[in-house]
Amino acid sequence: MLESIQNLTHRKRIIFDSGIILLASILVCLPIILNGVPATQDIPQQYQFAQNFYDSIMNGTLYPSWADQPNLGYGDVSVRFYPPLTYYILSFFRYLTGNWFDASCLFFISLYFLSGLGVYSFCKQYFSSTASLIAGITYIWLPYHVMQIYLGGVFAEFTAAAIIPFCLLFINRVCKKGRLIDMCGLTFTFALILLTHLPTSVFASLTFFIYSLFTIERKNFLSSVFKLGASVSFSVLLSSFYLVRMITEFDWVKHSGDAFSTGDYSYKTQFVFSYFFPFLEIKHASATAGFNIISLLTIGILLPGIVYCYREKIFSLKNIVVITFLGLFMASPMSLIIWDLFQLLQKIQFPFRWLTIFTLGAAILSAASFSLAIEYFKTPKRYLSLLLVGVSLLTITFNYNSLMSSDITFPRFFLNNITARFKTMPSYECWWTNWAQKSKTNEKRPEFIADKIDSGNRKFEIKKWSATERIFTVNEGESTQILVATLYYPHWKATVNGNPVEITPNEGGLISIPLSNEKSEVHIFFQEPLHVMRAFYISGFAWIIFLVLFFYSTKKSTKLNL
């Protein structure tokens, strides 16, 4: 059996290995398929985001400007600040399957498969197909990657973790080969990271920079720097339709305030191994105990690979070793001084997120661990091979018993029904506008009024009420400031009887419009500013250029191979 697998042609072996990685992806998702989606703290927010994008697309708007359903219809600005890629993927599977449960299962399986395939493709540059296959499966099953879905419900971070291996692969290829097709690959994958998860974009960018420094060959230094820089710059252009409005408007959302980077959200409470640094007087959250176990198990998988690389003098993997220890260093209190110095890092909130990089590095180096285990199994040092097998079994057991056995889940029919409630429920306060204030009767939602319009004693009639447009008439009466059941945001504009009027926020952060004593037709609409529209066009033009370059480079590469 093993011999026949080894004798497969290159193409058939890749298909076979891909099938095994897909099987591993299905197995890791089996508890979800059988029992339901884990009911983690972030799940309501994730499906609220997904439905915002899905409904917008179904209504003909590919990229929404305003989320009108959250907060019982008062809306929020989450779609302007949270990267869209994850929810486009979920929406695609929702359209394909017709329900959110099957869409979620396909989403999880696909992203686990993609992450395993990325590590497999990277490792094929240095190791045998079998060792690379082991590395791909290891990445799927390492505890932090499992935790991202089963305990965290962090869909965007999980998606980014599946893309990062491909970024490393294309950085390698750009530095060593410098081909246009590899530059296109790096441009595309880095743009996807920027469109997936902001904290991951920050620490992944730093990781890629350090990785590149240890990958660039001296003889090609200037050429490689130029090509890497050009690829990254073009990635920014591709994602500018999102980045421009997020960066220019970030101060208008509550997430920008100190409340979401201090206290329980402070980076100082979220280090792994903080128990071992009592002299630093770092507070630690209860969840960090689980991250300590996750980190220790990952170290157990990692160490044999480090030993093998050192003994065999495999210096070509020094870049992976460096970023692996960088990930662990930045996740631990040893890096506290760096976190204290750089405010941008503090916005990541949780240092343990660096375990994504640590986990990826450990998975890649597990290919070396496998090679060492096979070699030692035939010698008196067999016990070391058995020790690695024991750590692997312990990791799988920990996954099933501590991570994948959720007490509360959303089975198929329950999830498909409850997602409708998620759509309109109060959103997390961090996605409210800065003008919004908590309701005096319910602190989980913004201030509200009795009806869609509060016009005092004057009667009103609603003619249109859509995501980004409201049209209604108000009968004559005393001059007044009417209130609209929508959170104020500077891009809301209004006309009264065809004449522009100024929209202001009331003390609760709702839209307030002045009306004279005559009968008034009020038209409220959401208008993107000029710089955002320019970014849309620049991004669209950049995607056209990218596709032309990609197909040209693909055709050129095919001719060279022939």
Coordinates of C-alpha atoms in Angstrom, one line a residue, residues 15-33 105-120 130 132-142 145-146 149-150 158 396 399-400 404:
I15 CA -4.6 14.6 -5.8
F16 CA -4.2 11.8 -3.3
D17 CA -2.7 14.0 -0.7
S18 CA -5.4 16.7 -1.3
G19 CA -8.0 14.0 -0.7
I20 CA -6.4 13.0 2.7
I21 CA -6.2 16.7 3.7
L22 CA -9.9 17.0 2.8
L23 CA -10.7 14.0 4.9
A24 CA -8.8 15.4 7.9
S25 CA -10.8 18.7 7.4
I26 CA -14.1 16.8 7.5
L27 CA -13.1 14.8 10.6
V28 CA -12.1 17.9 12.5
C29 CA -15.6 19.4 11.6
L30 CA -17.5 16.1 12.4
P31 CA -18.7 17.2 15.9
I32 CA -20.2 20.3 14.3
I33 CA -21.9 18.3 11.5
C105 CA -20.3 23.4 7.7
L106 CA -19.0 24.0 4.2
F107 CA -17.3 27.2 5.3
F108 CA -15.4 25.4 8.2
I109 CA -14.4 22.4 6.0
S110 CA -13.3 24.5 3.1
L111 CA -11.1 26.8 5.3
Y112 CA -9.6 23.9 7.2
F113 CA -8.9 22.3 3.9
L114 CA -7.3 25.5 2.5
S115 CA -5.1 25.9 5.6
G116 CA -3.9 22.3 5.3
L117 CA -3.3 22.6 1.6
G118 CA -1.3 25.9 2.2
V119 CA 1.1 24.2 4.7
Y120 CA 1.4 21.2 2.4
T130 CA 4.5 12.3 3.0
S132 CA 4.4 17.6 3.8
L133 CA 1.1 15.8 4.1
I134 CA 1.8 15.2 7.8
A135 CA 2.5 19.0 8.2
G136 CA -0.7 19.9 6.5
I137 CA -2.8 17.6 8.7
T138 CA -1.0 18.8 11.8
Y139 CA -1.9 22.4 11.1
I140 CA -5.6 21.5 10.8
W141 CA -5.5 19.6 14.1
L142 CA -3.2 21.8 16.2
H145 CA -6.5 26.3 15.0
V146 CA -9.2 24.1 16.4
I149 CA -13.9 27.7 15.7
Y150 CA -14.9 25.5 18.7
F158 CA -9.8 31.6 11.3
I396 CA -5.9 14.9 19.7
N399 CA -8.9 18.7 21.2
Y400 CA -11.8 16.3 21.6
M404 CA -14.5 20.1 20.5

